[in-house]
Coordinates of C-alpha atoms and ligand atoms in Angstrom, one line a residue:
Chain A
X195 CA 22.0 4.6 12.4
X196 CA 18.3 5.5 12.7
X197 CA 16.1 2.6 11.4
X198 CA 12.7 3.4 9.9
X199 CA 10.1 0.8 9.8
X200 CA 10.1 -2.7 11.3
X201 CA 13.0 -3.9 13.6
X202 CA 14.2 -7.3 12.4
X203 CA 12.9 -10.0 14.7
X204 CA 10.4 -7.8 16.6
X205 CA 6.9 -8.5 15.4
X206 CA 4.0 -6.2 16.1
X207 CA 2.6 -7.0 19.6
X208 CA 5.9 -7.7 21.3
X209 CA 5.9 -6.6 24.9
X210 CA 8.7 -5.0 26.8
X211 CA 9.2 -4.5 30.6
X212 CA 10.9 -1.0 30.6
X213 CA 12.1 1.9 28.6
X214 CA 15.6 0.6 28.8
X215 CA 14.5 -2.6 27.2
X216 CA 12.7 -0.7 24.4
X217 CA 16.0 1.2 23.8
X218 CA 18.2 -2.0 24.0
X219 CA 16.1 -3.6 21.2
X220 CA 16.2 -0.5 19.0
X221 CA 12.4 -0.1 19.3
X222 CA 12.6 3.4 20.8
X223 CA 16.0 4.5 21.5
X224 CA 15.7 7.6 23.9
X225 CA 15.1 6.7 27.6
X226 CA 12.9 9.6 28.4
X227 CA 11.7 11.4 25.2
X228 CA 8.4 10.5 23.8
X229 CA 9.6 11.2 20.2
X230 CA 12.6 9.5 18.7
X231 CA 13.9 11.5 15.7
X232 CA 16.0 14.2 14.2
X233 CA 15.5 17.5 12.4
X234 CA 17.2 16.2 9.3
X235 CA 16.1 12.6 9.0
X236 CA 12.6 12.6 10.5
X237 CA 11.0 10.7 13.5
X238 CA 11.2 6.9 13.7
X239 CA 9.2 6.0 16.8
X240 CA 7.0 7.5 19.5
X241 CA 5.9 6.2 22.9
X242 CA 2.4 7.0 24.2
X243 CA 2.8 7.1 28.0
X244 CA 0.2 9.2 29.5
X245 CA 2.2 12.4 29.4
X246 CA -0.4 14.6 27.6
X247 CA -3.9 14.5 28.9
X248 CA -5.2 15.7 25.5
X249 CA -3.9 12.9 23.4
X250 CA -6.6 10.9 21.8
X251 CA -6.4 7.2 21.0
X252 CA -8.8 5.6 18.6
X253 CA -6.7 2.5 18.0
X254 CA -6.1 2.8 14.2
X255 CA -5.9 6.6 14.5
X256 CA -4.0 8.5 17.3
X257 CA -4.1 12.2 17.8
X258 CA -0.6 12.8 19.4
X259 CA 0.7 16.0 21.2
X260 CA 4.2 17.3 20.4
X261 CA 7.1 17.9 22.8
X262 CA 8.1 20.9 24.9
X263 CA 6.8 23.8 26.9
X264 CA 6.2 21.9 30.1
X265 CA 7.6 22.7 33.6
X266 CA 10.1 20.1 34.6
X267 CA 8.9 20.6 38.1
X268 CA 5.2 20.6 37.9
X269 CA 4.8 19.0 34.5
X270 CA 2.2 21.6 33.7
X271 CA 2.3 23.4 30.2
X272 CA 4.0 26.9 30.8
X273 CA 5.0 27.8 27.3
X274 CA 4.2 27.4 23.7
X275 CA 5.5 24.4 21.9
X276 CA 8.0 25.1 19.2
X277 CA 8.2 23.6 15.6
X278 CA 11.7 22.3 16.1
X279 CA 13.6 19.3 17.3
X280 CA 11.4 16.3 17.8
X281 CA 8.3 18.0 16.7
X282 CA 9.9 19.1 13.5
X283 CA 11.1 15.5 13.0
X284 CA 7.4 14.2 13.2
X285 CA 6.5 16.8 10.5
X286 CA 9.3 15.6 8.2
X287 CA 8.0 12.1 8.6
X288 CA 4.6 13.4 7.6
X289 CA 5.8 15.2 4.4
X290 CA 8.1 12.4 3.4
X291 CA 5.7 9.4 4.2
X292 CA 8.0 7.8 6.6
X293 CA 6.6 5.1 8.8
X294 CA 6.7 5.7 12.6
X295 CA 6.8 2.7 15.2
X296 CA 4.1 3.3 17.8
X297 CA 4.7 1.9 21.4
X298 CA 1.9 2.1 24.0
X299 CA 2.9 2.2 27.7
X300 CA 0.7 1.1 30.6
X301 CA 0.2 4.6 31.9
X302 CA -1.2 5.8 28.6
X303 CA -4.9 6.3 29.4
X304 CA -6.6 4.3 26.6
X305 CA -8.5 1.1 26.1
X306 CA -5.6 0.0 23.9
X307 CA -2.8 0.3 26.5
X308 CA -1.1 -2.9 27.8
X309 CA -1.8 -3.6 31.5
X310 CA 1.9 -3.4 32.3
X311 CA 5.1 -2.3 30.7
X312 CA 5.3 -1.4 27.0
X313 CA 3.9 -2.9 23.8
X314 CA 5.2 -2.3 20.2
X315 CA 1.9 -1.7 18.3
X316 CA 3.2 -1.7 14.6
X317 CA 3.7 1.2 12.0
X318 CA 1.8 4.2 11.7
X319 CA 2.0 7.2 9.1
X320 CA 1.8 10.9 10.1
X321 CA -1.3 11.9 8.1
X322 CA -1.2 15.6 9.0
X323 CA -0.1 18.1 11.7
X324 CA -1.3 21.3 13.1
X325 CA -1.0 23.8 16.0
X326 CA -3.8 24.4 18.5
X327 CA -4.3 25.8 22.0
X328 CA -4.0 22.8 24.4
X329 CA -6.1 22.5 27.6
X330 CA -3.5 24.8 29.3
X331 CA -4.0 27.7 26.9
X332 CA -0.6 27.4 25.3
X333 CA 0.0 26.4 21.8
X334 CA 0.8 22.8 21.3
X335 CA 1.7 20.9 18.0
X336 CA -0.6 17.8 17.3
X337 CA -0.2 15.0 14.8
X338 CA -2.7 12.5 13.4
X339 CA -1.2 9.1 13.0
X340 CA -3.0 6.4 11.0
X341 CA -2.0 2.8 11.2
X342 CA -0.4 1.2 8.1
X343 CA -1.8 -2.2 7.5
X344 CA -4.3 -3.5 5.0
X345 CA -3.8 -0.5 2.8
X346 CA -0.1 -1.6 2.4
X347 CA -1.2 -5.1 1.4
X348 CA -3.5 -3.9 -1.2
X349 CA -0.8 -1.8 -2.7
X350 CA 1.4 -4.9 -3.1
X351 CA 0.2 -6.8 -6.2
X352 CA 2.4 -9.8 -6.1
X353 CA -0.4 -11.9 -4.7
X354 CA 0.0 -14.3 -7.7
X355 CA 3.2 -15.9 -6.4
X356 CA 2.8 -16.3 -2.5
X357 CA 6.4 -17.5 -2.0
X358 CA 6.3 -16.1 1.5
X359 CA 3.7 -16.4 4.3
X360 CA 1.3 -13.6 4.7
X361 CA 2.9 -11.5 7.4
X362 CA 6.4 -12.0 5.5
X363 CA 4.7 -10.7 2.4
X364 CA 3.4 -7.5 4.4
X365 CA 6.8 -7.0 5.9
X366 CA 8.5 -7.2 2.5
X367 CA 6.1 -4.6 1.2
X368 CA 6.8 -2.3 4.0
X369 CA 10.6 -2.6 3.6
X370 CA 10.1 -1.8 -0.1
X371 CA 8.2 1.3 0.8
X372 CA 10.9 2.4 3.1
X373 CA 13.6 1.7 0.6
X374 CA 11.6 3.8 -1.8
X375 CA 11.3 6.6 0.6
X376 CA 15.1 6.7 1.2
X377 CA 15.7 6.8 -2.7
X378 CA 13.1 9.5 -2.9
X379 CA 14.7 11.6 -0.2
X380 CA 18.1 11.1 -1.9
X381 CA 16.8 12.4 -5.2
X382 CA 14.8 15.3 -3.6
X383 CA 17.9 16.5 -1.7
X384 CA 20.0 16.2 -5.0
X385 CA 17.7 18.9 -6.4
X386 CA 17.2 20.9 -3.3
X387 CA 13.5 20.2 -3.6
X388 CA 13.2 22.0 -6.9
X389 CA 11.0 20.6 -9.8
X390 CA 13.0 19.2 -12.6
X391 CA 10.3 20.6 -15.0
X392 CA 9.4 24.1 -13.8
X393 CA 12.2 24.7 -11.2
X394 CA 9.5 25.7 -8.6
X395 CA 10.1 25.2 -5.0
X396 CA 7.0 24.6 -3.0
X397 CA 7.0 26.4 0.5
X398 CA 5.4 24.9 3.5
X399 CA 5.5 26.0 7.2
X400 CA 8.6 23.7 7.7
X401 CA 10.6 24.3 4.5
X402 CA 10.5 23.2 0.9
X403 CA 8.4 20.2 -0.3
X404 CA 8.9 18.1 -3.5
X405 CA 7.6 14.6 -4.7
X406 CA 9.6 11.7 -6.1
X407 CA 8.0 10.4 -9.1
X408 CA 8.5 7.0 -10.9
X409 CA 8.8 7.3 -14.6
X410 CA 7.7 3.7 -15.4
X411 CA 5.3 2.8 -12.5
X412 CA 6.0 0.4 -9.7
X413 CA 3.8 -2.7 -9.5
X414 CA 1.9 -4.9 -11.7
X415 CA 1.7 -4.8 -14.7
X416 CA 4.4 -2.0 -15.2
X417 CA 6.9 -3.4 -12.8
X418 CA 9.2 -0.3 -13.2
X419 CA 12.2 -0.5 -10.9
X420 CA 12.8 1.3 -7.7
X421 CA 16.0 2.9 -8.7
X422 CA 17.3 6.4 -9.0
X423 CA 17.5 6.0 -13.0
X424 CA 13.6 5.7 -12.8
X425 CA 12.9 8.6 -10.3
X426 CA 12.3 12.3 -10.9
X427 CA 12.2 15.2 -8.5
X428 CA 8.9 17.0 -9.3
X429 CA 6.4 19.5 -7.9
X430 CA 2.9 18.0 -7.2
X431 CA 1.5 19.6 -10.3
X432 CA 4.1 18.1 -12.7
X433 CA 3.8 14.7 -10.8
X434 CA 0.1 14.7 -11.7
X435 CA 0.8 15.6 -15.2
X436 CA 3.5 12.9 -15.6
X437 CA 1.1 10.2 -14.2
X438 CA -1.9 11.3 -16.3
X439 CA 0.1 11.8 -19.6
X440 CA 0.0 15.6 -19.5
X441 CA 3.6 15.6 -20.9
X442 CA 6.2 13.1 -22.0
X443 CA 10.0 13.2 -22.2
X444 CA 12.2 12.5 -25.2
X445 CA 15.4 10.5 -24.9
X446 CA 17.3 13.9 -25.2
X447 CA 15.1 15.3 -22.3
X448 CA 13.1 17.7 -24.5
X449 CA 9.6 17.8 -23.1
X450 CA 6.5 16.6 -25.2
X451 CA 3.3 18.5 -24.9
X452 CA 4.8 21.4 -22.9
X453 CA 7.7 23.7 -23.7
X454 CA 11.2 23.2 -22.4
X455 CA 13.6 20.5 -21.4
X456 CA 13.9 18.4 -18.2
X457 CA 16.5 19.9 -15.9
X458 CA 19.0 17.2 -14.8
X459 CA 22.1 17.1 -12.6
X460 CA 25.1 15.5 -14.4
X461 CA 25.3 12.6 -11.9
X462 CA 21.7 11.7 -12.2
X463 CA 21.4 9.2 -15.0
X464 CA 17.8 8.7 -16.4
X465 CA 17.1 5.4 -17.9
X466 CA 15.9 5.9 -21.5
X467 CA 13.8 2.8 -21.5
X468 CA 11.8 4.1 -18.7
X469 CA 11.1 7.5 -20.6
X470 CA 10.2 5.2 -23.7
X471 CA 7.8 3.1 -21.5
X472 CA 6.1 6.2 -20.2
X473 CA 5.8 7.8 -23.6
X474 CA 4.2 4.7 -25.0
X475 CA 1.8 4.1 -22.2
X476 CA 0.8 7.5 -21.0
X477 CA 1.3 10.1 -23.7
X478 CA -1.3 10.3 -26.4
X479 CA 0.0 12.2 -29.5
X480 CA -3.3 13.8 -30.6
X481 CA -4.7 15.4 -27.4
Chain B
X123 CA -29.8 9.4 -12.6
X124 CA -26.4 7.7 -12.5
X125 CA -25.7 6.4 -8.9
X126 CA -22.1 6.3 -7.7
X127 CA -21.3 4.0 -4.8
X128 CA -23.5 1.5 -3.0
X129 CA -27.1 0.8 -4.1
X130 CA -29.3 1.0 -1.1
X131 CA -30.4 -2.6 0.0
X132 CA -27.8 -4.4 -2.2
X133 CA -25.0 -5.5 0.1
X134 CA -21.6 -6.7 -1.3
X135 CA -21.7 -10.4 -2.2
X136 CA -25.3 -10.2 -3.5
X137 CA -25.9 -12.6 -6.5
X138 CA -27.9 -12.1 -9.6
X139 CA -29.0 -14.6 -12.3
X140 CA -28.7 -12.4 -15.4
X141 CA -27.7 -9.2 -17.0
X142 CA -31.3 -8.0 -17.0
X143 CA -31.5 -8.6 -13.2
X144 CA -28.3 -6.5 -12.7
X145 CA -29.9 -3.8 -14.8
X146 CA -33.2 -3.9 -13.0
X147 CA -31.7 -3.4 -9.5
X148 CA -29.5 -0.6 -10.9
X149 CA -26.2 -2.5 -10.0
X150 CA -25.2 -2.3 -13.7
X151 CA -27.6 -0.6 -16.1
X152 CA -26.5 -1.5 -19.7
X153 CA -27.4 -4.9 -20.8
X154 CA -24.3 -5.5 -23.0
X155 CA -21.6 -3.1 -22.4
X156 CA -19.0 -4.0 -19.7
X157 CA -18.6 -0.3 -18.6
X158 CA -21.6 1.8 -17.3
X159 CA -20.8 5.4 -17.6
X160 CA -20.7 8.7 -19.5
X161 CA -18.1 11.1 -20.8
X162 CA -19.2 13.8 -18.6
X163 CA -20.1 12.1 -15.3
X164 CA -17.5 9.2 -15.2
X165 CA -18.2 5.5 -14.8
X166 CA -20.3 4.0 -12.0
X167 CA -19.9 0.2 -12.6
X168 CA -18.1 -2.5 -14.6
X169 CA -18.8 -6.1 -15.3
X170 CA -16.0 -8.7 -15.5
X171 CA -17.3 -11.5 -17.9
X172 CA -14.5 -13.0 -19.7
X173 CA -14.5 -10.7 -22.8
X174 CA -10.8 -9.8 -22.6
X175 CA -8.2 -12.5 -22.4
X176 CA -5.7 -10.1 -21.0
X177 CA -7.7 -8.9 -18.0
X178 CA -6.0 -9.9 -14.7
X179 CA -7.8 -10.4 -11.5
X180 CA -5.9 -10.5 -8.2
X181 CA -9.0 -10.1 -6.1
X182 CA -8.3 -6.8 -4.3
X183 CA -6.7 -5.6 -7.4
X184 CA -8.0 -5.8 -11.1
X185 CA -6.3 -4.9 -14.3
X186 CA -9.3 -4.2 -16.6
X187 CA -9.2 -3.7 -20.3
X188 CA -11.2 -0.9 -22.0
X189 CA -13.9 -1.1 -24.7
X190 CA -13.8 -1.0 -28.4
X191 CA -11.8 -2.0 -31.5
X192 CA -13.2 -5.6 -31.7
X193 CA -14.9 -7.2 -34.5
X194 CA -18.6 -7.9 -33.9
X195 CA -18.4 -11.0 -36.0
X196 CA -15.3 -12.7 -34.7
X197 CA -14.7 -11.0 -31.3
X198 CA -11.1 -10.3 -32.3
X199 CA -9.3 -7.0 -31.7
X200 CA -9.1 -5.5 -35.2
X201 CA -8.5 -1.8 -34.4
X202 CA -7.0 0.5 -31.7
X203 CA -9.3 1.3 -28.8
X204 CA -10.0 5.0 -28.4
X205 CA -9.9 7.2 -25.2
X206 CA -13.6 8.1 -25.5
X207 CA -17.0 7.0 -24.4
X208 CA -16.9 4.3 -21.7
X209 CA -13.1 4.4 -21.6
X210 CA -13.0 8.0 -21.2
X211 CA -15.7 7.6 -18.4
X212 CA -13.4 5.3 -16.4
X213 CA -10.5 7.8 -16.7
X214 CA -12.7 10.5 -15.2
X215 CA -13.6 8.2 -12.4
X216 CA -9.9 7.8 -11.8
X217 CA -9.1 11.6 -11.8
X218 CA -12.1 12.4 -9.7
X219 CA -11.8 9.5 -7.2
X220 CA -15.3 8.2 -7.9
X221 CA -16.1 4.6 -6.7
X222 CA -16.8 1.9 -9.3
X223 CA -19.1 -1.1 -8.6
X224 CA -17.5 -4.2 -9.7
X225 CA -19.5 -7.3 -10.8
X226 CA -18.0 -10.6 -11.6
X227 CA -19.7 -13.1 -14.0
X228 CA -19.4 -16.7 -14.2
X229 CA -17.6 -16.7 -17.6
X230 CA -14.8 -14.3 -16.2
X231 CA -11.8 -16.6 -15.9
X232 CA -10.7 -16.0 -12.4
X233 CA -10.6 -18.0 -9.1
X234 CA -12.8 -15.1 -7.8
X235 CA -15.6 -15.6 -10.2
X236 CA -19.1 -17.0 -9.1
X237 CA -19.9 -20.5 -10.4
X238 CA -23.1 -19.2 -12.0
X239 CA -24.7 -15.8 -12.7
X240 CA -23.2 -12.6 -11.5
X241 CA -22.0 -11.3 -8.1
X242 CA -21.7 -7.7 -6.9
X243 CA -18.2 -7.6 -5.3
X244 CA -18.1 -4.1 -3.8
X245 CA -16.5 -0.8 -4.6
X246 CA -13.3 -0.1 -6.3
X247 CA -11.3 3.0 -7.2
X248 CA -9.6 3.5 -10.5
X249 CA -5.9 3.9 -9.3
X250 CA -4.4 4.5 -12.7
X251 CA -5.0 4.0 -16.5
X252 CA -2.7 3.7 -19.5
X253 CA -2.5 2.5 -23.1
X254 CA -0.7 -0.6 -24.2
X255 CA -0.6 -3.1 -27.1
X256 CA -2.8 -6.0 -26.2
X257 CA -2.2 -9.6 -27.2
X258 CA -3.7 -8.7 -30.6
X259 CA -1.1 -6.0 -31.4
X260 CA -3.6 -3.2 -31.3
X261 CA -3.6 -0.5 -28.8
X262 CA -6.0 -1.1 -25.6
X263 CA -6.7 1.0 -22.8
X264 CA -6.2 -0.6 -19.3
X265 CA -7.3 0.4 -15.9
X266 CA -5.9 -0.7 -12.5
X267 CA -8.8 -0.9 -9.9
X268 CA -8.1 -1.4 -6.1
X269 CA -10.7 -2.4 -3.6
X270 CA -12.1 0.2 -1.3
X271 CA -12.4 -1.4 2.1
X272 CA -10.3 -1.2 5.2
X273 CA -8.7 2.1 4.0
X274 CA -12.0 3.7 4.2
X275 CA -12.7 2.5 7.7
X276 CA -9.4 3.9 8.7
X277 CA -10.2 7.3 7.3
X278 CA -13.4 7.5 9.3
X279 CA -12.5 8.4 12.8
X280 CA -15.9 8.2 14.5
X281 CA -14.9 5.0 16.1
X282 CA -15.5 6.5 19.5
X283 CA -19.3 6.4 19.3
X284 CA -20.4 3.2 17.5
X285 CA -24.0 4.0 17.1
X286 CA -24.3 1.8 14.0
X287 CA -23.1 -1.6 13.4
X288 CA -19.7 -2.1 11.7
X289 CA -21.0 -2.6 8.2
X290 CA -23.4 0.3 8.6
X291 CA -20.7 2.5 9.5
X292 CA -18.5 1.7 6.6
X293 CA -21.4 2.3 4.2
X294 CA -21.9 5.7 5.9
X295 CA -18.3 6.6 5.5
X296 CA -18.5 5.5 1.8
X297 CA -21.7 7.6 1.2
X298 CA -19.9 10.5 2.8
X299 CA -16.9 10.1 0.4
X300 CA -19.2 10.1 -2.5
X301 CA -21.3 13.1 -1.3
X302 CA -17.8 14.9 -1.1
X303 CA -16.8 13.9 -4.5
X304 CA -20.1 15.3 -5.9
X305 CA -19.4 18.6 -4.1
X306 CA -15.8 18.5 -5.4
X307 CA -17.0 18.0 -8.9
X308 CA -19.4 21.0 -8.5
X309 CA -16.7 23.4 -7.2
X310 CA -14.2 22.3 -9.8
X311 CA -16.7 22.8 -12.6
X312 CA -17.5 26.3 -11.2
X313 CA -13.9 27.4 -11.8
X314 CA -13.4 25.4 -15.1
X315 CA -10.7 23.4 -13.2
X316 CA -8.6 26.7 -12.8
X317 CA -6.7 27.2 -9.4
X318 CA -8.2 29.8 -7.3
X319 CA -4.7 30.9 -6.2
X320 CA -2.5 30.9 -9.3
X321 CA -5.1 30.5 -12.2
X322 CA -3.2 27.6 -13.6
X323 CA -5.0 24.9 -15.4
X324 CA -3.2 21.4 -15.2
X325 CA -3.4 19.6 -18.5
X326 CA -3.7 15.7 -18.8
X327 CA -4.3 13.3 -21.6
X328 CA -8.1 13.7 -20.9
X329 CA -8.4 17.3 -20.2
X330 CA -7.9 19.6 -17.2
X331 CA -7.3 18.4 -13.7
X332 CA -7.8 20.3 -10.4
X333 CA -8.3 19.3 -6.7
X334 CA -11.0 20.2 -4.2
X335 CA -9.4 21.2 -1.0
X336 CA -11.0 21.5 2.4
X337 CA -10.1 24.7 4.3
X338 CA -10.9 23.3 7.7
X339 CA -10.1 19.6 7.4
X340 CA -12.7 16.9 7.7
X341 CA -12.5 14.3 10.5
X342 CA -11.5 14.3 14.1
X343 CA -10.4 16.6 15.7
X344 CA -11.0 19.4 13.2
X345 CA -14.5 18.2 12.0
X346 CA -14.6 20.8 9.2
X347 CA -18.0 20.6 7.3
X348 CA -18.3 18.9 3.9
X349 CA -19.9 22.0 2.3
X350 CA -19.1 24.4 -0.6
X351 CA -18.4 27.1 1.8
X352 CA -15.4 25.0 3.1
X353 CA -14.1 23.9 -0.2
X354 CA -11.6 25.5 -2.7
X355 CA -10.7 24.7 -6.3
X356 CA -6.9 24.4 -6.3
X357 CA -4.0 23.0 -8.4
X358 CA -2.1 20.3 -6.6
X359 CA 0.8 22.6 -5.7
X360 CA -1.5 25.0 -3.8
X361 CA -3.4 22.1 -2.2
X362 CA -0.2 20.8 -0.6
X363 CA 0.7 24.3 0.4
X364 CA -2.8 25.0 2.0
X365 CA -2.5 21.6 4.0
X366 CA 1.0 22.3 5.2
X367 CA 0.5 26.0 6.0
X368 CA 2.5 27.3 3.0
X369 CA 0.0 30.1 2.9
X370 CA -3.1 31.5 4.6
X371 CA -6.1 33.4 3.6
X372 CA -7.3 36.6 5.3
X373 CA -11.0 37.2 5.7
X374 CA -10.8 39.6 2.8
X375 CA -9.2 36.9 0.7
X376 CA -5.8 38.5 0.7
X377 CA -3.1 35.7 0.7
X378 CA -0.7 35.5 3.6
X379 CA 2.9 34.2 3.0
X380 CA 2.5 34.6 -0.8
X381 CA 1.5 37.5 -3.1
X382 CA -2.0 38.1 -4.3
X383 CA -5.6 37.5 -3.5
X384 CA -7.7 34.4 -3.8
X385 CA -9.8 34.4 -6.8
X386 CA -13.5 33.8 -6.1
X387 CA -16.8 33.6 -8.2
X388 CA -19.5 35.8 -6.7
X389 CA -21.8 32.9 -6.1
X390 CA -19.1 31.0 -4.2
X391 CA -19.5 32.1 -0.4
X392 CA -16.5 31.1 1.6
X393 CA -16.9 30.6 5.3
X394 CA -14.7 33.1 7.3
X395 CA -14.7 30.8 10.4
X396 CA -13.0 28.0 8.2
X397 CA -10.3 30.5 7.0
X398 CA -9.8 31.5 10.6
X399 CA -9.5 27.9 11.7
X400 CA -6.9 27.2 9.0
X401 CA -4.8 30.3 9.8
X402 CA -4.8 29.5 13.5
X403 CA -3.8 25.8 13.0
X404 CA -1.7 25.6 10.0
X405 CA 0.0 29.0 9.3
X406 CA 2.9 30.0 11.5
X407 CA 3.7 33.7 11.4
X408 CA 7.4 33.5 11.8
X409 CA 8.6 31.0 9.1
Ligands
ZN155 ZN1 6.9 21.6 -11.6
ZN156 ZN1 -2.3 26.9 -7.9

């Protein structure tokens, strides 16, 4: 099973002697490939090991080059990179907000590289991806990764009851984000990335895009639960409108403020208390 | 003129003896009101001074109660708060991503309050807003504010050339974000918050919502300029599609991948090099 996020017992900064060690501990499974991932689930880890001259490493921000198109003999770029396999996996992590483990190797040319072996340097999110002509003249795919750290701590609002130590709390928050993205992926797949309000499918260069929206928001003071009963599959437009009270939803799923009724699969039970909470807190009657 | 963001020469942590001092230095202009802002421009600062018992202060996260509905004699809540005036100003800051200066006063009941006078505690963003029944039983408007700090530093990618000191660099980044939001507001107003692709207006509980999208992205390695020639007014759906190559735009503004043509006001000049950059880097022909 592919694990997204932290590996239990392996803190950021852990060092490893070799690629087989990285693989053994589940930090980065493949022995040769720089990207670990699948075209269906997304990418869970990458290794920076000096393969691409045009990677850039700013520490908290990494510009990473995708896979493919290089000669197995000379190592030179001899063809365009395709948006498939591991490259596609990284774009899925981007669109779904999945965390990616980053490992730096000693051969990676950067002031942030370890002097020997490999070091696990924590979780990053894939902020964007694009195609460009590399130094070779062939197309490569590139990815901008941004470190997940303080931003996560800020999002967690349970500072009032510090039951755990600080690093434990951050870890808990990250695990919650991962759980949330798994639930989100489940709901989006259930609806084939169609919006439950307008039935639109948003097209991108790698397929359809949708957002998972919490009806009663997470976090203080709302404390809505992170469960399927509290999640909708929406297009970005209707997600914004939900969050800013542009429409409400009656218990019988009739929409308030806009015409129509929320589309719902029979197996998707939506909690009426969450709909009620949303109506009371976000929808004003006289707008 | 209302200033959003940092006040030149007044660093975070600066202390002031009185409300007139805060006003004099432009940190928080009004002498009594807790919220400084207008219904058109948004809110630029708030003072936490113990007025509302149900405010919550977690340091980096603040749950702030809006203005109005209290008896001038007893101070008790005697009516519902309205979504107008300063409360509306804070919701505008939320939807437009404007930074809000936060000042804590000594009478504010929190471990983060100064022992005397007032302290400027930096910039926050209004993450969300909602209505609820306060302790009094009347409706109040509440706002969740989140500190802007490390997240900003992460977004700036100029770490390679540290010409300025660290705090200077953060300040520069914040000023750039503010400049960007001013330009964004200008473009959105030009189009009356209508999407230049689908002409949709997104309704919320305080009016229409649109997003300003950069054609050639900001930041390394794209380094698109933050100018009107590089900004479009889009609905969230078409913003996502632009960023993920769901459509491209020809030099003559014909859309690629979807039907139609980009709507454009005569005075809005769009840079063709930005359109070309976007097509080359984000739009794949064979999807
Ligand atoms: Zn929709
Ligand atoms: Zn649109």
